[in-house]
Amino acid sequence: MQNNSSDKHRLAIFASGTGSNARVFVDYFDNHPRVEVSLIVSNKADAPVLEMARQRNIDTLLLQRSAFYGSEDLLDELHHRNISFIVLAGFLWLVPAYLVKAFAGRMVNIHPALLPAYGGKGMYGMHVHTAVKAAAGKETGITIHWVNEHYDEGDVIFQKSCPLEDSDQPADIARKVQQLEHQYYTAVVEQLLVNNFVQTDYTK
């Protein structure tokens, strides 16, 4: 017997940019028996991730800063849509306390470095990779963590590293990190949702 849509975990993916991770999620969970991507949320009207969602017939929601921080309308909307889990995928706004509380243990983020290194406000995307290069880092990686009320400070769920060459430039580092993101983020979320368990991997 196939599961009904109501039996599935319904994901909302929050993204601010191109949505490369969001696209991987959409593809990964397409026709999945237990999980579906139900909503793409963005804070930028021109974010390519919204066009990707429209092409895939996934509902979208555009956030307004005043409402996001000054009301709990978003929470009502997520409950109305029966969203059970939130995935942050390149979402640049700090998540407000009401949303952190409502989705405690049900909201994750991915950071393009091995936290606690290279974390905090303003450390995202190429800013991170440039900092890693400037520090002559020998490795970098990804961190998947629970979301709390501070940038990049939630409990770590999973980390994976990759070696760097002295010749690697920030763009090279970005490509290596993105490969890890696309390889592991969906699988870790699937483990959390389907098995309620994920093994933290600190292998270097």
mmCIF file of N, CA, C and O in Angstrom, residues 125-189:
data_model
loop_
_atom_site.group_PDB
_atom_site.id
_atom_site.type_symbol
_atom_site.label_atom_id
_atom_site.label_comp_id
_atom_site.label_asym_id
_atom_site.label_seq_id
_atom_site.Cartn_x
_atom_site.Cartn_y
_atom_site.Cartn_z
ATOM 1 N N GLY A 125 28.769 31.353 2.006
ATOM 2 C CA GLY A 125 29.202 31.288 0.615
ATOM 3 C C GLY A 125 30.683 31.565 0.428
ATOM 4 O O GLY A 125 31.536 31.058 1.152
ATOM 5 N N MET A 126 30.969 32.421 -0.539
ATOM 6 C CA MET A 126 32.360 32.696 -0.883
ATOM 7 C C MET A 126 33.111 33.428 0.222
ATOM 8 O O MET A 126 34.345 33.378 0.267
ATOM 9 N N HIS A 127 32.396 34.099 1.112
ATOM 10 C CA HIS A 127 33.064 34.723 2.257
ATOM 11 C C HIS A 127 33.808 33.656 3.077
ATOM 12 O O HIS A 127 34.919 33.878 3.561
ATOM 13 N N VAL A 128 33.154 32.507 3.244
ATOM 14 C CA VAL A 128 33.762 31.411 4.000
ATOM 15 C C VAL A 128 34.974 30.862 3.252
ATOM 16 O O VAL A 128 36.058 30.703 3.820
ATOM 17 N N HIS A 129 34.806 30.587 1.982
ATOM 18 C CA HIS A 129 35.883 29.957 1.212
ATOM 19 C C HIS A 129 37.090 30.885 1.071
ATOM 20 O O HIS A 129 38.244 30.430 1.087
ATOM 21 N N THR A 130 36.824 32.173 0.967
ATOM 22 C CA THR A 130 37.912 33.145 0.906
ATOM 23 C C THR A 130 38.683 33.181 2.223
ATOM 24 O O THR A 130 39.919 33.276 2.239
ATOM 25 N N ALA A 131 37.962 33.087 3.322
ATOM 26 C CA ALA A 131 38.611 33.080 4.638
ATOM 27 C C ALA A 131 39.444 31.817 4.827
ATOM 28 O O ALA A 131 40.546 31.861 5.396
ATOM 29 N N VAL A 132 38.932 30.685 4.368
ATOM 30 C CA VAL A 132 39.688 29.434 4.458
ATOM 31 C C VAL A 132 40.975 29.549 3.655
ATOM 32 O O VAL A 132 42.054 29.147 4.117
ATOM 33 N N LYS A 133 40.890 30.120 2.455
ATOM 34 C CA LYS A 133 42.079 30.294 1.622
ATOM 35 C C LYS A 133 43.074 31.241 2.285
ATOM 36 O O LYS A 133 44.286 30.976 2.301
ATOM 37 N N ALA A 134 42.572 32.317 2.855
ATOM 38 C CA ALA A 134 43.450 33.302 3.486
ATOM 39 C C ALA A 134 44.198 32.714 4.675
ATOM 40 O O ALA A 134 45.328 33.114 4.974
ATOM 41 N N ALA A 135 43.563 31.745 5.335
ATOM 42 C CA ALA A 135 44.191 31.097 6.491
ATOM 43 C C ALA A 135 45.077 29.931 6.090
ATOM 44 O O ALA A 135 45.639 29.252 6.968
ATOM 45 N N ALA A 136 45.181 29.688 4.778
ATOM 46 C CA ALA A 136 45.990 28.577 4.262
ATOM 47 C C ALA A 136 45.550 27.253 4.876
ATOM 48 O O ALA A 136 46.374 26.409 5.244
ATOM 49 N N GLY A 137 44.229 27.078 4.970
ATOM 50 C CA GLY A 137 43.692 25.856 5.558
ATOM 51 C C GLY A 137 44.048 24.624 4.745
ATOM 52 O O GLY A 137 44.102 24.669 3.505
ATOM 53 N N LYS A 138 44.311 23.523 5.440
ATOM 54 C CA LYS A 138 44.649 22.262 4.788
ATOM 55 C C LYS A 138 43.415 21.389 4.555
ATOM 56 O O LYS A 138 43.490 20.376 3.854
ATOM 57 N N GLU A 139 42.308 21.769 5.165
ATOM 58 C CA GLU A 139 41.065 21.036 4.959
ATOM 59 C C GLU A 139 39.895 21.976 5.217
ATOM 60 O O GLU A 139 40.037 23.023 5.841
ATOM 61 N N THR A 140 38.772 21.603 4.693
ATOM 62 C CA THR A 140 37.517 22.275 4.995
ATOM 63 C C THR A 140 36.424 21.226 4.905
ATOM 64 O O THR A 140 36.716 20.033 4.929
ATOM 65 N N GLY A 141 35.183 21.638 4.815
ATOM 66 C CA GLY A 141 34.124 20.642 4.761
ATOM 67 C C GLY A 141 32.766 21.253 4.980
ATOM 68 O O GLY A 141 32.543 22.440 4.715
ATOM 69 N N ILE A 142 31.861 20.426 5.470
ATOM 70 C CA ILE A 142 30.495 20.866 5.726
ATOM 71 C C ILE A 142 30.101 20.507 7.151
ATOM 72 O O ILE A 142 30.632 19.568 7.746
ATOM 73 N N THR A 143 29.170 21.290 7.676
ATOM 74 C CA THR A 143 28.566 20.999 8.970
ATOM 75 C C THR A 143 27.058 21.100 8.825
ATOM 76 O O THR A 143 26.539 22.128 8.376
ATOM 77 N N ILE A 144 26.364 20.047 9.181
ATOM 78 C CA ILE A 144 24.905 20.064 9.262
ATOM 79 C C ILE A 144 24.550 20.150 10.736
ATOM 80 O O ILE A 144 25.043 19.358 11.543
ATOM 81 N N HIS A 145 23.736 21.119 11.088
ATOM 82 C CA HIS A 145 23.459 21.350 12.507
ATOM 83 C C HIS A 145 22.017 21.778 12.723
ATOM 84 O O HIS A 145 21.348 22.281 11.813
ATOM 85 N N TRP A 146 21.561 21.557 13.953
ATOM 86 C CA TRP A 146 20.250 22.066 14.344
ATOM 87 C C TRP A 146 20.298 23.584 14.388
ATOM 88 O O TRP A 146 21.352 24.171 14.656
ATOM 89 N N VAL A 147 19.162 24.216 14.141
ATOM 90 C CA VAL A 147 19.097 25.674 14.137
ATOM 91 C C VAL A 147 18.664 26.175 15.505
ATOM 92 O O VAL A 147 17.690 25.679 16.090
ATOM 93 N N ASN A 148 19.416 27.149 16.021
ATOM 94 C CA ASN A 148 18.978 27.854 17.220
ATOM 95 C C ASN A 148 18.899 29.347 16.900
ATOM 96 O O ASN A 148 18.848 29.726 15.733
ATOM 97 N N GLU A 149 18.892 30.188 17.922
ATOM 98 C CA GLU A 149 18.661 31.617 17.711
ATOM 99 C C GLU A 149 19.932 32.392 17.350
ATOM 100 O O GLU A 149 19.899 33.622 17.275
ATOM 101 N N HIS A 150 21.034 31.686 17.127
ATOM 102 C CA HIS A 150 22.287 32.348 16.779
ATOM 103 C C HIS A 150 22.858 31.733 15.503
ATOM 104 O O HIS A 150 22.691 30.539 15.254
ATOM 105 N N TYR A 151 23.539 32.532 14.725
ATOM 106 C CA TYR A 151 24.145 32.021 13.499
ATOM 107 C C TYR A 151 25.135 30.895 13.803
ATOM 108 O O TYR A 151 26.073 31.069 14.586
ATOM 109 N N ASP A 152 24.885 29.728 13.224
ATOM 110 C CA ASP A 152 25.865 28.630 13.178
ATOM 111 C C ASP A 152 26.254 28.091 14.550
ATOM 112 O O ASP A 152 27.344 27.539 14.716
ATOM 113 N N GLU A 153 25.379 28.219 15.546
ATOM 114 C CA GLU A 153 25.723 27.761 16.888
ATOM 115 C C GLU A 153 24.889 26.575 17.364
ATOM 116 O O GLU A 153 25.077 26.102 18.475
ATOM 117 N N GLY A 154 23.977 26.080 16.550
ATOM 118 C CA GLY A 154 23.177 24.930 16.948
ATOM 119 C C GLY A 154 24.012 23.663 17.035
ATOM 120 O O GLY A 154 25.096 23.565 16.454
ATOM 121 N N ASP A 155 23.488 22.678 17.763
ATOM 122 C CA ASP A 155 24.220 21.426 17.958
ATOM 123 C C ASP A 155 24.529 20.752 16.620
ATOM 124 O O ASP A 155 23.670 20.670 15.732
ATOM 125 N N VAL A 156 25.741 20.265 16.507
ATOM 126 C CA VAL A 156 26.191 19.607 15.279
ATOM 127 C C VAL A 156 25.548 18.235 15.149
ATOM 128 O O VAL A 156 25.504 17.448 16.094
ATOM 129 N N ILE A 157 25.052 17.957 13.960
ATOM 130 C CA ILE A 157 24.496 16.643 13.629
ATOM 131 C C ILE A 157 25.512 15.810 12.861
ATOM 132 O O ILE A 157 25.712 14.637 13.131
ATOM 133 N N PHE A 158 26.181 16.455 11.916
ATOM 134 C CA PHE A 158 27.048 15.716 10.978
ATOM 135 C C PHE A 158 28.107 16.658 10.431
ATOM 136 O O PHE A 158 27.826 17.824 10.139
ATOM 137 N N GLN A 159 29.321 16.153 10.309
ATOM 138 C CA GLN A 159 30.387 16.882 9.633
ATOM 139 C C GLN A 159 31.132 15.949 8.691
ATOM 140 O O GLN A 159 31.264 14.757 8.961
ATOM 141 N N LYS A 160 31.600 16.517 7.599
ATOM 142 C CA LYS A 160 32.420 15.777 6.652
ATOM 143 C C LYS A 160 33.479 16.722 6.108
ATOM 144 O O LYS A 160 33.170 17.858 5.742
ATOM 145 N N SER A 161 34.702 16.267 6.067
ATOM 146 C CA SER A 161 35.793 17.132 5.629
ATOM 147 C C SER A 161 36.336 16.693 4.280
ATOM 148 O O SER A 161 36.089 15.577 3.808
ATOM 149 N N CYS A 162 37.092 17.599 3.661
ATOM 150 C CA CYS A 162 37.816 17.277 2.433
ATOM 151 C C CYS A 162 39.155 17.993 2.470
ATOM 152 O O CYS A 162 39.271 19.096 3.012
ATOM 153 N N PRO A 163 40.198 17.372 1.925
ATOM 154 C CA PRO A 163 41.529 18.001 1.934
ATOM 155 C C PRO A 163 41.616 19.121 0.914
ATOM 156 O O PRO A 163 40.925 19.112 -0.109
ATOM 157 N N LEU A 164 42.470 20.079 1.204
ATOM 158 C CA LEU A 164 42.715 21.180 0.285
ATOM 159 C C LEU A 164 44.163 21.157 -0.178
ATOM 160 O O LEU A 164 45.059 20.790 0.585
ATOM 161 N N GLU A 165 44.368 21.578 -1.410
ATOM 162 C CA GLU A 165 45.706 21.734 -1.961
ATOM 163 C C GLU A 165 46.130 23.192 -1.830
ATOM 164 O O GLU A 165 45.294 24.105 -1.839
ATOM 165 N N ASP A 166 47.421 23.413 -1.734
ATOM 166 C CA ASP A 166 47.916 24.786 -1.643
ATOM 167 C C ASP A 166 47.492 25.623 -2.850
ATOM 168 O O ASP A 166 47.329 26.842 -2.750
ATOM 169 N N SER A 167 47.307 24.969 -3.971
ATOM 170 C CA SER A 167 46.946 25.685 -5.202
ATOM 171 C C SER A 167 45.455 26.007 -5.293
ATOM 172 O O SER A 167 45.037 26.767 -6.176
ATOM 173 N N ASP A 168 44.647 25.434 -4.404
ATOM 174 C CA ASP A 168 43.203 25.666 -4.453
ATOM 175 C C ASP A 168 42.882 27.136 -4.196
ATOM 176 O O ASP A 168 43.333 27.721 -3.203
ATOM 177 N N GLN A 169 42.094 27.704 -5.073
ATOM 178 C CA GLN A 169 41.579 29.052 -4.905
ATOM 179 C C GLN A 169 40.165 28.982 -4.308
ATOM 180 O O GLN A 169 39.572 27.901 -4.253
ATOM 181 N N PRO A 170 39.609 30.109 -3.848
ATOM 182 C CA PRO A 170 38.270 30.061 -3.253
ATOM 183 C C PRO A 170 37.227 29.361 -4.130
ATOM 184 O O PRO A 170 36.390 28.610 -3.614
ATOM 185 N N ALA A 171 37.284 29.568 -5.432
ATOM 186 C CA ALA A 171 36.326 28.903 -6.318
ATOM 187 C C ALA A 171 36.519 27.392 -6.314
ATOM 188 O O ALA A 171 35.541 26.624 -6.389
ATOM 189 N N ASP A 172 37.769 26.939 -6.219
ATOM 190 C CA ASP A 172 38.042 25.502 -6.139
ATOM 191 C C ASP A 172 37.514 24.932 -4.825
ATOM 192 O O ASP A 172 36.937 23.835 -4.789
ATOM 193 N N ILE A 173 37.741 25.676 -3.754
ATOM 194 C CA ILE A 173 37.243 25.249 -2.445
ATOM 195 C C ILE A 173 35.723 25.161 -2.472
ATOM 196 O O ILE A 173 35.129 24.206 -1.951
ATOM 197 N N ALA A 174 35.090 26.143 -3.094
ATOM 198 C CA ALA A 174 33.626 26.159 -3.189
ATOM 199 C C ALA A 174 33.107 24.912 -3.899
ATOM 200 O O ALA A 174 32.113 24.309 -3.475
ATOM 201 N N ARG A 175 33.783 24.525 -4.972
ATOM 202 C CA ARG A 175 33.342 23.341 -5.718
ATOM 203 C C ARG A 175 33.471 22.076 -4.869
ATOM 204 O O ARG A 175 32.579 21.217 -4.885
ATOM 205 N N LYS A 176 34.566 21.953 -4.142
ATOM 206 C CA LYS A 176 34.759 20.776 -3.297
ATOM 207 C C LYS A 176 33.698 20.709 -2.209
ATOM 208 O O LYS A 176 33.153 19.631 -1.913
ATOM 209 N N VAL A 177 33.410 21.845 -1.613
ATOM 210 C CA VAL A 177 32.418 21.879 -0.535
ATOM 211 C C VAL A 177 31.026 21.593 -1.084
ATOM 212 O O VAL A 177 30.247 20.850 -0.471
ATOM 213 N N GLN A 178 30.707 22.159 -2.241
ATOM 214 C CA GLN A 178 29.387 21.923 -2.813
ATOM 215 C C GLN A 178 29.176 20.443 -3.139
ATOM 216 O O GLN A 178 28.066 19.913 -2.982
ATOM 217 N N GLN A 179 30.224 19.765 -3.565
ATOM 218 C CA GLN A 179 30.107 18.328 -3.818
ATOM 219 C C GLN A 179 29.702 17.588 -2.550
ATOM 220 O O GLN A 179 28.853 16.688 -2.582
ATOM 221 N N LEU A 180 30.307 17.973 -1.427
ATOM 222 C CA LEU A 180 29.942 17.355 -0.148
ATOM 223 C C LEU A 180 28.500 17.688 0.223
ATOM 224 O O LEU A 180 27.761 16.821 0.707
ATOM 225 N N GLU A 181 28.115 18.941 0.022
ATOM 226 C CA GLU A 181 26.740 19.348 0.340
ATOM 227 C C GLU A 181 25.736 18.492 -0.413
ATOM 228 O O GLU A 181 24.783 17.962 0.164
ATOM 229 N N HIS A 182 25.958 18.364 -1.710
ATOM 230 C CA HIS A 182 25.014 17.628 -2.544
ATOM 231 C C HIS A 182 25.033 16.138 -2.234
ATOM 232 O O HIS A 182 24.007 15.460 -2.395
ATOM 233 N N GLN A 183 26.146 15.636 -1.782
ATOM 234 C CA GLN A 183 26.257 14.211 -1.493
ATOM 235 C C GLN A 183 25.593 13.842 -0.178
ATOM 236 O O GLN A 183 24.973 12.772 -0.059
ATOM 237 N N TYR A 184 25.702 14.721 0.822
ATOM 238 C CA TYR A 184 25.328 14.316 2.176
ATOM 239 C C TYR A 184 24.074 14.977 2.758
ATOM 240 O O TYR A 184 23.419 14.378 3.619
ATOM 241 N N TYR A 185 23.731 16.176 2.332
ATOM 242 C CA TYR A 185 22.666 16.895 3.032
ATOM 243 C C TYR A 185 21.334 16.155 2.965
ATOM 244 O O TYR A 185 20.656 15.950 3.973
ATOM 245 N N THR A 186 20.948 15.731 1.770
ATOM 246 C CA THR A 186 19.684 15.019 1.630
ATOM 247 C C THR A 186 19.690 13.706 2.406
ATOM 248 O O THR A 186 18.699 13.357 3.063
ATOM 249 N N ALA A 187 20.793 12.994 2.347
ATOM 250 C CA ALA A 187 20.865 11.696 3.019
ATOM 251 C C ALA A 187 20.760 11.841 4.533
ATOM 252 O O ALA A 187 20.115 11.024 5.203
ATOM 253 N N VAL A 188 21.403 12.883 5.068
ATOM 254 C CA VAL A 188 21.327 13.104 6.514
ATOM 255 C C VAL A 188 19.907 13.465 6.924
ATOM 256 O O VAL A 188 19.377 12.944 7.915
ATOM 257 N N VAL A 189 19.257 14.334 6.159
ATOM 258 C CA VAL A 189 17.872 14.693 6.476
ATOM 259 C C VAL A 189 16.959 13.478 6.368
ATOM 260 O O VAL A 189 16.072 13.269 7.202
#
